[in-house]
Short mmCIF file of C-alpha atoms and ligand atoms in Angstrom, two decimals:
data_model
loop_
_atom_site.label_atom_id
_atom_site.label_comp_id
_atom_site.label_asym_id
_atom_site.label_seq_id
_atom_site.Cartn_x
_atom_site.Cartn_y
_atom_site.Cartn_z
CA UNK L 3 19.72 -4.25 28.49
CA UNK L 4 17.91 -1.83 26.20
CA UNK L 5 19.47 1.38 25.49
CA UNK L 6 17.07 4.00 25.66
CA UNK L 7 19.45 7.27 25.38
CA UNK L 8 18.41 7.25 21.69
CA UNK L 9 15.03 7.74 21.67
CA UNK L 10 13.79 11.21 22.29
CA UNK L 11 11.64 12.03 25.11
CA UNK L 12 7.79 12.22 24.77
CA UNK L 13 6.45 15.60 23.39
CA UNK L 14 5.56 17.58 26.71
CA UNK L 15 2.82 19.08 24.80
CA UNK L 16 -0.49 16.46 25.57
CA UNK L 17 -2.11 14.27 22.62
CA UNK L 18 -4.60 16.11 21.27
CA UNK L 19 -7.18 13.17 21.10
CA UNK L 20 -7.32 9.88 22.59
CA UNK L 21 -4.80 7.02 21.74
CA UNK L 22 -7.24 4.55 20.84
CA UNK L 23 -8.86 7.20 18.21
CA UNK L 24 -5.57 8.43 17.16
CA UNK L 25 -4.52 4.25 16.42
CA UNK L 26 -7.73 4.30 14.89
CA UNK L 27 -7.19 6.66 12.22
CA UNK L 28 -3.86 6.04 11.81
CA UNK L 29 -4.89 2.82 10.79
CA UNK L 30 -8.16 4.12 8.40
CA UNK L 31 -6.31 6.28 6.79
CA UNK L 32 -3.13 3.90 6.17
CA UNK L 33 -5.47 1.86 4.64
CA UNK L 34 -6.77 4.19 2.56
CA UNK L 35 -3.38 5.23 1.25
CA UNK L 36 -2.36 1.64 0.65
CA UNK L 37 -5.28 0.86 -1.42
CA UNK L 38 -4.90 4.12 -3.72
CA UNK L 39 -0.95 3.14 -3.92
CA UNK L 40 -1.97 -0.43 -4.69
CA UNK L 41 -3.61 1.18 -7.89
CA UNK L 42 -1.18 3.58 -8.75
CA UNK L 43 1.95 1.23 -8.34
CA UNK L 44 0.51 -2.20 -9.18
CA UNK L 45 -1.57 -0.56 -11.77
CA UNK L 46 1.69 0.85 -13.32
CA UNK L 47 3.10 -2.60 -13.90
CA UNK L 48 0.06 -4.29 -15.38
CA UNK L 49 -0.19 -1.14 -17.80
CA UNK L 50 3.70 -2.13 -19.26
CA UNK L 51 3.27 -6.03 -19.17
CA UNK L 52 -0.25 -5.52 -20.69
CA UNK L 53 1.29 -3.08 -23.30
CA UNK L 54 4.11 -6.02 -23.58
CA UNK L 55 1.78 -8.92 -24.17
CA UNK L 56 -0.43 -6.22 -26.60
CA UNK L 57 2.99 -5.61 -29.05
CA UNK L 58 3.71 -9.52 -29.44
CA UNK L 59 0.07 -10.78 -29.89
CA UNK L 60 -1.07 -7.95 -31.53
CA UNK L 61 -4.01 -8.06 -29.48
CA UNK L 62 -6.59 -4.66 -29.55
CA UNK L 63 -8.34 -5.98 -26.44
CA UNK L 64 -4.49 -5.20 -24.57
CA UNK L 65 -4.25 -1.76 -25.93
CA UNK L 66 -7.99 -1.17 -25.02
CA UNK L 67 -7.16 -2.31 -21.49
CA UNK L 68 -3.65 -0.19 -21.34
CA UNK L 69 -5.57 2.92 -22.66
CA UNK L 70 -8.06 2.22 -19.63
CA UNK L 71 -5.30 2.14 -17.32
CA UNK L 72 -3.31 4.87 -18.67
CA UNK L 73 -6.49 7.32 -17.05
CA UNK L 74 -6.27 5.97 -14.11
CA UNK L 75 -2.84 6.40 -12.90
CA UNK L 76 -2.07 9.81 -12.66
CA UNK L 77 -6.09 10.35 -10.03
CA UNK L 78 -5.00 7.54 -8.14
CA UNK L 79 -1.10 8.80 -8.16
CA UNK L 80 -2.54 12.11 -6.63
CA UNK L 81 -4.83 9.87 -4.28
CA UNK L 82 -1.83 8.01 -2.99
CA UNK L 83 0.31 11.61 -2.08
CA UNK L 84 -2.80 12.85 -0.56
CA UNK L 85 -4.22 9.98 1.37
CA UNK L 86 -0.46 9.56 2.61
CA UNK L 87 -0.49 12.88 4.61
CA UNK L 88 -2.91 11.68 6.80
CA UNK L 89 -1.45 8.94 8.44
CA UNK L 90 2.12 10.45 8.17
CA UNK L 91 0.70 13.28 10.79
CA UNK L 92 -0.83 10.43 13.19
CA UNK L 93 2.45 8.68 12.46
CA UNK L 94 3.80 11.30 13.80
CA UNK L 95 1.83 11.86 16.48
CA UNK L 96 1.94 8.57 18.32
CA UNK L 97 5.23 7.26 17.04
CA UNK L 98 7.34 10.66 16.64
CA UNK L 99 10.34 10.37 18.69
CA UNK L 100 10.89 6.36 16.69
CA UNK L 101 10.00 8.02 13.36
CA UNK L 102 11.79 11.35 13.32
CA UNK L 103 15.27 9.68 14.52
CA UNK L 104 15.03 7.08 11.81
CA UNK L 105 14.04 9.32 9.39
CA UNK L 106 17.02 11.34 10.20
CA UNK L 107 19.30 8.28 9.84
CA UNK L 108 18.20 7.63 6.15
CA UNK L 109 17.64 11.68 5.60
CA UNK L 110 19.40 12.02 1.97
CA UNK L 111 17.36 8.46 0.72
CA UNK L 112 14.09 9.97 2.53
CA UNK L 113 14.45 13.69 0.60
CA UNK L 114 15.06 11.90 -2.24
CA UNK L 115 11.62 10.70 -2.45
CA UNK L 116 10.31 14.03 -3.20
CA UNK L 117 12.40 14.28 -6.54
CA UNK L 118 11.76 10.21 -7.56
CA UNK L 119 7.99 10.98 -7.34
CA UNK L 120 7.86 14.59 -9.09
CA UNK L 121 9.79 12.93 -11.85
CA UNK L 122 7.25 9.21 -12.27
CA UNK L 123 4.11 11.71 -11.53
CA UNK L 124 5.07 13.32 -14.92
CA UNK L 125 5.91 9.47 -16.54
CA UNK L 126 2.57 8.58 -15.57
CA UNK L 127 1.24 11.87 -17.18
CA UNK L 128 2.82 11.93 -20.63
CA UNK L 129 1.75 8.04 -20.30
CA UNK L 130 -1.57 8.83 -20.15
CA UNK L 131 -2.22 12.12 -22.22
CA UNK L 132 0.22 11.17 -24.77
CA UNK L 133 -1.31 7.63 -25.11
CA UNK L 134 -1.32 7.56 -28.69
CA UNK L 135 1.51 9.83 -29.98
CA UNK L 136 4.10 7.64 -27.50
CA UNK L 137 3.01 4.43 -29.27
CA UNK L 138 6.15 2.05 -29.01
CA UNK L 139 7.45 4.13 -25.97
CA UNK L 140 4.76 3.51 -23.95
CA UNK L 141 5.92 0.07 -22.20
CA UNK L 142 8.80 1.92 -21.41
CA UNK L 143 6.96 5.56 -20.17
CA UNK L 144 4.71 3.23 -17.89
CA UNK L 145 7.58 1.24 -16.93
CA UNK L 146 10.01 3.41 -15.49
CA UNK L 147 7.58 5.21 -14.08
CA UNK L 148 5.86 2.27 -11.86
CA UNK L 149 9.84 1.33 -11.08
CA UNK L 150 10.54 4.73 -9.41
CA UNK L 151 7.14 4.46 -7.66
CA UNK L 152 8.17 1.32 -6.45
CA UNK L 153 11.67 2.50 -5.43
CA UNK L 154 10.06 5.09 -2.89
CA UNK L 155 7.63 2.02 -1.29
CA UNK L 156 11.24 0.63 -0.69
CA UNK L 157 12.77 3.87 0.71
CA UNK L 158 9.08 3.86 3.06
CA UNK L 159 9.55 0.36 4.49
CA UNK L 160 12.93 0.99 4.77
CA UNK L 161 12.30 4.15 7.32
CA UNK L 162 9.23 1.85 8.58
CA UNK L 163 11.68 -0.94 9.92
CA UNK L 164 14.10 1.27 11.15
CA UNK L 165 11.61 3.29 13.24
CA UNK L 166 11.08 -0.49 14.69
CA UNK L 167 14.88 -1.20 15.96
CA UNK L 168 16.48 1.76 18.42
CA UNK L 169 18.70 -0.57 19.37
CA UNK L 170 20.21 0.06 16.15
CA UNK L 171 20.39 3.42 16.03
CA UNK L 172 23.85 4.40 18.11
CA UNK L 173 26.19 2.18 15.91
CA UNK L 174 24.82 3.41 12.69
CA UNK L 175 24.82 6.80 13.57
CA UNK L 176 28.07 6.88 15.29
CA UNK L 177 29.49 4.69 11.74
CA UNK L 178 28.36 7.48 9.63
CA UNK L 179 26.51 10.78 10.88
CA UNK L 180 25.50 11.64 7.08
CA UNK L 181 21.89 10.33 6.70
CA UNK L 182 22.58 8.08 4.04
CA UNK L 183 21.70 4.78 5.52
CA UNK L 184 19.42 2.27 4.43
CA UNK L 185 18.23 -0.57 6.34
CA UNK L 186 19.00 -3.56 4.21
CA UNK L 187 20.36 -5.79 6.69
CA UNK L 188 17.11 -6.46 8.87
CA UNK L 189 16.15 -9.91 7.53
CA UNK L 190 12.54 -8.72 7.40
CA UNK L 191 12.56 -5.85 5.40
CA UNK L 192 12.97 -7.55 1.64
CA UNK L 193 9.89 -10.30 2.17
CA UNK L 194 8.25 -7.60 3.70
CA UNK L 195 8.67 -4.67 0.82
CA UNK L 196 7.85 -7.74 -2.00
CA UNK L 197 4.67 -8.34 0.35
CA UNK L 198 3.34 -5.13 -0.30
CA UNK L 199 4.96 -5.53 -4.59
CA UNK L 200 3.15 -8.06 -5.14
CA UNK L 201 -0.38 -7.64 -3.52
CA UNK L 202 -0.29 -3.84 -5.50
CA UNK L 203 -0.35 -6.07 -8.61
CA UNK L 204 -3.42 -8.54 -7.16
CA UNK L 205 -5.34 -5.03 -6.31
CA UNK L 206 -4.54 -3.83 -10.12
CA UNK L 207 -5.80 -7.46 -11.27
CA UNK L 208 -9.38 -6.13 -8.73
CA UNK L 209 -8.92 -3.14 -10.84
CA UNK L 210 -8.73 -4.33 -14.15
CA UNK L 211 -11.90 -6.78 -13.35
CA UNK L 212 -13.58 -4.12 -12.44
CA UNK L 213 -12.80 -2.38 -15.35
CA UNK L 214 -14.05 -5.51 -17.41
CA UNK L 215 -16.97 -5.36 -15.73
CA UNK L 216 -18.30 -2.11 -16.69
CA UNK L 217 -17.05 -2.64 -20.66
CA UNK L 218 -19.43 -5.72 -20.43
CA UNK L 219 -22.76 -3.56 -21.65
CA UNK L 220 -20.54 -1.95 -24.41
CA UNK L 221 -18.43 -4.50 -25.65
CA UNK L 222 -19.27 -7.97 -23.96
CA UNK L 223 -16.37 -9.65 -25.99
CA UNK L 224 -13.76 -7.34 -24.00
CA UNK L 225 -15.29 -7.06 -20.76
CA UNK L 226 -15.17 -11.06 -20.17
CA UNK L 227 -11.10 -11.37 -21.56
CA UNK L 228 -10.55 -7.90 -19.28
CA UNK L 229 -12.23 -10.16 -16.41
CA UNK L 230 -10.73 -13.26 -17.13
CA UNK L 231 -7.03 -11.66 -17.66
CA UNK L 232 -7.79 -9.39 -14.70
CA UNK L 233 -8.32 -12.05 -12.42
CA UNK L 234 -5.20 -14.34 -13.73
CA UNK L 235 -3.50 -10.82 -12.31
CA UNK L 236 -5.26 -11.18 -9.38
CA UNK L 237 -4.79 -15.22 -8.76
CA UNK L 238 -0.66 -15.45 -9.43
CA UNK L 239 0.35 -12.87 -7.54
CA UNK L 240 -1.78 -13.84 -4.51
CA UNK L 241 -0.73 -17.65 -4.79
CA UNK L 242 3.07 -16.16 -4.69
CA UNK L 243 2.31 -13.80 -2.08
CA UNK L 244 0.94 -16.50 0.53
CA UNK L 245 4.89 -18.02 0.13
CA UNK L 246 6.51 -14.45 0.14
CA UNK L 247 3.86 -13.95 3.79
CA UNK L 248 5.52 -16.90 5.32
CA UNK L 249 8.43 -15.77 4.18
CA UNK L 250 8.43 -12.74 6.14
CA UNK L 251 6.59 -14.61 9.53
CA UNK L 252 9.65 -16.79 9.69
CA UNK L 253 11.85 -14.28 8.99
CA UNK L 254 10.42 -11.95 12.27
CA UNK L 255 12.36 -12.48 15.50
CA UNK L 256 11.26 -15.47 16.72
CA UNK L 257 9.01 -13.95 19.53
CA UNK L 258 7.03 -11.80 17.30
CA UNK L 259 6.70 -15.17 14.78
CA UNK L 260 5.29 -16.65 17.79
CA UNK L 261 2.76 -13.53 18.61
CA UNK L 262 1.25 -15.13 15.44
CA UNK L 263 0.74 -18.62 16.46
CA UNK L 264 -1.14 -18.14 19.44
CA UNK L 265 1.39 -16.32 21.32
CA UNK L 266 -1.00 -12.96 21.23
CA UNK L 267 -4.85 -13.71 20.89
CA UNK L 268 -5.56 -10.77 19.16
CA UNK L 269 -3.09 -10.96 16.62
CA UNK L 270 -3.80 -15.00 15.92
CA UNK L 271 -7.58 -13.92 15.35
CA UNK L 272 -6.54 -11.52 12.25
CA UNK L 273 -3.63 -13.80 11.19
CA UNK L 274 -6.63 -16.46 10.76
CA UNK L 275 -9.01 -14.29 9.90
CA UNK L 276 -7.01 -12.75 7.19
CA UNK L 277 -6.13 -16.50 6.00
CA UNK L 278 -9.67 -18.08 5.87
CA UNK L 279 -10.66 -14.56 3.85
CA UNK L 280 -7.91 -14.89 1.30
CA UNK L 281 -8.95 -18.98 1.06
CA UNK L 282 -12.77 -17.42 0.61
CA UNK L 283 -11.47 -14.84 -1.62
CA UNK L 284 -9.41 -17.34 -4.51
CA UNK L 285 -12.11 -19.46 -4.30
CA UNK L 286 -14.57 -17.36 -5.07
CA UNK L 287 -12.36 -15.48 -7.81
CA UNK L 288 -11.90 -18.59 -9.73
CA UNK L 289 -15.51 -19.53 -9.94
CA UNK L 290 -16.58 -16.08 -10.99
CA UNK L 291 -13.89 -15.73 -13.74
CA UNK L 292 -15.43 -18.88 -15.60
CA UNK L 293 -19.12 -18.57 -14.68
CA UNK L 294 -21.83 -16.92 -17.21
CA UNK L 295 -22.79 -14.22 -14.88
CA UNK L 296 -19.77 -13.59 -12.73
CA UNK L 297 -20.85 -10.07 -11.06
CA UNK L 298 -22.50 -11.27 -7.89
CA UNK L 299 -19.24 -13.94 -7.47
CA UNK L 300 -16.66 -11.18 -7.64
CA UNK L 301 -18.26 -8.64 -5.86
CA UNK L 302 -18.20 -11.17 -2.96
CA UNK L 303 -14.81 -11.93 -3.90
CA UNK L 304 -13.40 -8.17 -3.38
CA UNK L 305 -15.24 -7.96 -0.06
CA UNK L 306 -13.23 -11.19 1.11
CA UNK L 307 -10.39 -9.41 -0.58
CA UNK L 308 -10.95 -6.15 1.59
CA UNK L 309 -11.16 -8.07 4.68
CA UNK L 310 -8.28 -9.63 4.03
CA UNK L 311 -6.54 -6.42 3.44
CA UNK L 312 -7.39 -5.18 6.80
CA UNK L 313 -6.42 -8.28 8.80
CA UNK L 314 -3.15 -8.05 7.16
CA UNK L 315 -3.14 -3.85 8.18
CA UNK L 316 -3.95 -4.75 11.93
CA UNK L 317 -1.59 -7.46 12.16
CA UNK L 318 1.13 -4.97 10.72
CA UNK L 319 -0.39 -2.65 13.54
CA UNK L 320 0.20 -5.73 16.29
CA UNK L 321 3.56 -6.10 15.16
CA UNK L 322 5.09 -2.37 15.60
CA UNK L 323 3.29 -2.52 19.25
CA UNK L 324 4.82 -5.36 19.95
CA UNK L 325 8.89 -4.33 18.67
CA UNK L 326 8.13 -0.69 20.43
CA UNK L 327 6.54 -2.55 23.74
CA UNK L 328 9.94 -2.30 25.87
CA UNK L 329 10.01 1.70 24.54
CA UNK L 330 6.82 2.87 25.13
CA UNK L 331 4.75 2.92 28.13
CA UNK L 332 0.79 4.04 26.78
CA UNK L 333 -0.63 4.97 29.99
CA UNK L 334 2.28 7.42 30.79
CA UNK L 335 0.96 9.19 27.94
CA UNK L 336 -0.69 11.90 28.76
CA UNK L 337 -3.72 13.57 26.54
CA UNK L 338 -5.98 16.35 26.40
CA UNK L 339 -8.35 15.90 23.45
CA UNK L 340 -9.81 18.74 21.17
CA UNK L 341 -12.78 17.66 20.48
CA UNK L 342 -14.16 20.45 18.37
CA UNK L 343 -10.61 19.90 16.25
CA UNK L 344 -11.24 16.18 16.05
CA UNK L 345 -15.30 17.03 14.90
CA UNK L 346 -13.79 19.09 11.91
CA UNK L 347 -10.89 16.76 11.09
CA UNK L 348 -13.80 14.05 10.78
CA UNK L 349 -16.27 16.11 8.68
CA UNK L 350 -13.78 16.98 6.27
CA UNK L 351 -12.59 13.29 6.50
CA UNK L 352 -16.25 12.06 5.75
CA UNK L 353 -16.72 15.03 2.93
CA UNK L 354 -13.40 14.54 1.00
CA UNK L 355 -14.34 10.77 0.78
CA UNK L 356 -17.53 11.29 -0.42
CA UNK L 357 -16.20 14.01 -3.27
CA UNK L 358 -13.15 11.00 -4.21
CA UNK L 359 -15.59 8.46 -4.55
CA UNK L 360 -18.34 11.29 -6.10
CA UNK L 361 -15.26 12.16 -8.76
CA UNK L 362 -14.29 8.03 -9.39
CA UNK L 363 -17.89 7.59 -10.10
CA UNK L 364 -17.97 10.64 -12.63
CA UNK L 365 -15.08 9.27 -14.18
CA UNK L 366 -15.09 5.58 -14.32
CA UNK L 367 -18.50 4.70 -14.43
CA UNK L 368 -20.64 2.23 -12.69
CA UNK L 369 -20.17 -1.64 -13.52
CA UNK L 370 -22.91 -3.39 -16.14
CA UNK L 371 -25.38 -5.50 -14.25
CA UNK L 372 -25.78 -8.97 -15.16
C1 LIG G 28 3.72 6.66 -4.64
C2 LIG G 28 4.61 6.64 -3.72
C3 LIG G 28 4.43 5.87 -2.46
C4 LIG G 28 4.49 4.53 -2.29
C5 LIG G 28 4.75 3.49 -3.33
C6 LIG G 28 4.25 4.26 -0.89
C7 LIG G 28 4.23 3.01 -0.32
C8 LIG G 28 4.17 2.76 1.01
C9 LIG G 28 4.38 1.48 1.63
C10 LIG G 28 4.70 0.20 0.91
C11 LIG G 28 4.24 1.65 2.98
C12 LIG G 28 4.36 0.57 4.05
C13 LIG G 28 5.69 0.63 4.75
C14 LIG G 28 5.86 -0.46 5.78
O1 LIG G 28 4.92 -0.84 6.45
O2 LIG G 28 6.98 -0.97 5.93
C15 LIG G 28 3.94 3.03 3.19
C16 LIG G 28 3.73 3.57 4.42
C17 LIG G 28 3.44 4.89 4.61
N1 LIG G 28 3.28 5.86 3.65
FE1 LIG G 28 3.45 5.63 1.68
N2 LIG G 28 4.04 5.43 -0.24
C18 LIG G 28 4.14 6.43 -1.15
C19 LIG G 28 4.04 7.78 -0.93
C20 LIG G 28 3.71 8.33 0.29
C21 LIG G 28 3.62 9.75 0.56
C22 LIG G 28 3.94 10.84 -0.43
C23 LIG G 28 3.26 9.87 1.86
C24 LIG G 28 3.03 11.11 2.67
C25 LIG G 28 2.68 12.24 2.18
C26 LIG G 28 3.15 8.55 2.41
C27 LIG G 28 2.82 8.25 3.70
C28 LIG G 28 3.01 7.03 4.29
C29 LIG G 28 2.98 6.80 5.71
C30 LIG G 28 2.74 7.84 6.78
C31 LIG G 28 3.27 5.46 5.91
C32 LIG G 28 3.42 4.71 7.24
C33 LIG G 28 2.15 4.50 7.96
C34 LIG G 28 2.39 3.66 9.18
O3 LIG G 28 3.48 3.11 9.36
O4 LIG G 28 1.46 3.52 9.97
N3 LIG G 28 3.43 7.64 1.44
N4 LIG G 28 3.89 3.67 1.98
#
């Protein structure tokens, strides 16, 4: 019997745009965010082990790479904040009366966030402008700061789960009214936050290729180790993260495990999908990491890589349907859509994008052609 006395009632006030658009760009925009936090996390961690591996070989080609980094972190730390407001307001939106009452259950953990971030924002600042100065300090600078970064992705899936399981709710409310819970005990919630870890350091790996491609022109010798080292981040990582993905589809309720394995069509299609693409992607990865002219192989690689991203993003999407199913009931929803608000929400949209990827150009370059 579920216990619905928990869960707030619907918003009287209508959606302002239609639920399939709303899903939509909840789901563009999540994306979005979890690519720039990809960087800005994962990117955090290569920067210390690369500064790490740079002190004990005394290798220049690490410090070049960790100077690289070091500029990238705080844009894409700002990218991740920003591109994170958008989906928390269609978040809240469609999913409001699971989000706000879980967010209230964790409330002291959830404020916290603000602080943790204001405080590895600044890391990642005096990591990057006082590159030189901080000299043996800077594994440590990049270090702590990519931990705390990583501590609020925990606090996030934390509240994410939560949001999942009403049935919950009473009992830990009723145990302690003080907004200090966590949500440790789902079995789902630890594969699922290393999931997320570990394929922020396989984007960084993307990153630092990428990186290694443009030095190519300027300084061949670098641009092939930053490729070849970039894509060892990108391979090791991956290969743990297929175990870490099974992981977390056994540890699901056994119905939703099932929704994956041809228990829900739709959701089997990106579950394959997403696996052939990854297969596609390694394969592709490893070739163009030892071959002559590897640009054409890796670009194809990423796009597999992308794809893969987004199966993974919809299947996460097929999975909070699914655990809200018995609590929701769509077509009772009602909406009355604004279009002329939804027209100016998508030209900004469309114009900010263009200005990010306008400013990344300006600032990292385009990659050597080979
Ligand atoms: C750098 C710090 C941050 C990190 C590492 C981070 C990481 C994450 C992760 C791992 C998730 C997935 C949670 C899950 O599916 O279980 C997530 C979801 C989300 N994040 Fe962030 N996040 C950060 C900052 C922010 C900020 C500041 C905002 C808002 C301004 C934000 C907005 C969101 C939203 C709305 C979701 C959920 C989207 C959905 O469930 O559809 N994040 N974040």
């Amino acid at each position: 019997m579920i216990d619905q006395t928990m869960i707030p009632d619907i918003d009287p006030i209508a959606l302002p745009a239609p639920i399939w658009l709303l899903k939509f760009l909840l789901l563009l925009t999540f994306t979005l965010h979890i690519l720039a936090m990809n960087v800005a996390v994962g990117g955090g961690f290569v920067a210390a082990f690369t500064e790490y591996f740079g002190r004990k070989k005394k290798s220049q080609n690490h410090f070049e790479l960790s100077r690289g980094i070091a500029k990238m972190l705080p844009p894409f730390t700002a990218f991740t904040i920003t591109l994170g407001v958008a989906p928390l307001l269609f978040l809240q939106v469609l999913y409001g009366q699971f989000f706000y009452t879980s967010t209230i259950l964790m409330a002291w953990p959830w404020l916290s966030v603000i602080v943790i971030f204001i405080l590895a924002y600044y890391g990642y600042y005096i990591f990057s402008f006082r590159w030189e100065k901080l000299n043996g300090k800077r594994f440590w600078a990049v270090l702590i700061s990519a931990t705390m970064l990583a501590t609020i992705g925990l606090i996030y899936v934390n509240n994410i789960v939560l949001m999942l399981t009403p049935d919950k709710w009473k009992a830990m409310y009723f145990a302690n009214p003080h907004g200090t819970h966590m949500n440790f005990d789902d079995a789902t919630l630890i594969p699922r936050y290393l999931h997320y870890i570990i394929s922020a350091l396989a984007v960084a790996g993307v990153v630092v290729i990428m990186w290694g491609m443009r030095k190519l022109k300027s300084d061949e010798q670098l641009g092939k180790w930053a490729i070849r080292y970039g894509a060892w981040w990108f391979l090791i990582p991956t290969f743990i993260n297929i175990g870490v993905g099974v992981w977390w589809l056994i540890a699901l309720p056994r119905e939703f495990m099932l929704m994956f394995m041809g228990g829900n069509q739709l959701a089997t299609g990106y579950f394959l999908v997403g696996l052939a693409s990854i297969f596609v992607c390694i394969m592709l990865m490893f070739v163009g990491m030892n071959a002559s002219k590897p640009i054409g192989k890796i670009m194809a690689a990423k796009l597999f890589f992308l794809i893969t991203i987004v199966t993974m993003i919809l299947m996460r999407h097929e999975l909070r349907e699914a655990y809200l199913k018995p609590y929701i009931n769509w077509d009772a929803v009602q909406t009355e859509p604004q279009w002329g608000v939804i027209i100016i929400f998508a030209l900004l949209l469309v114009g900010g994008l263009i200005t990010v990827i306008w400013m990344l150009k300006k600032s990292f370059g385009k990659p050597a052609i080979n």
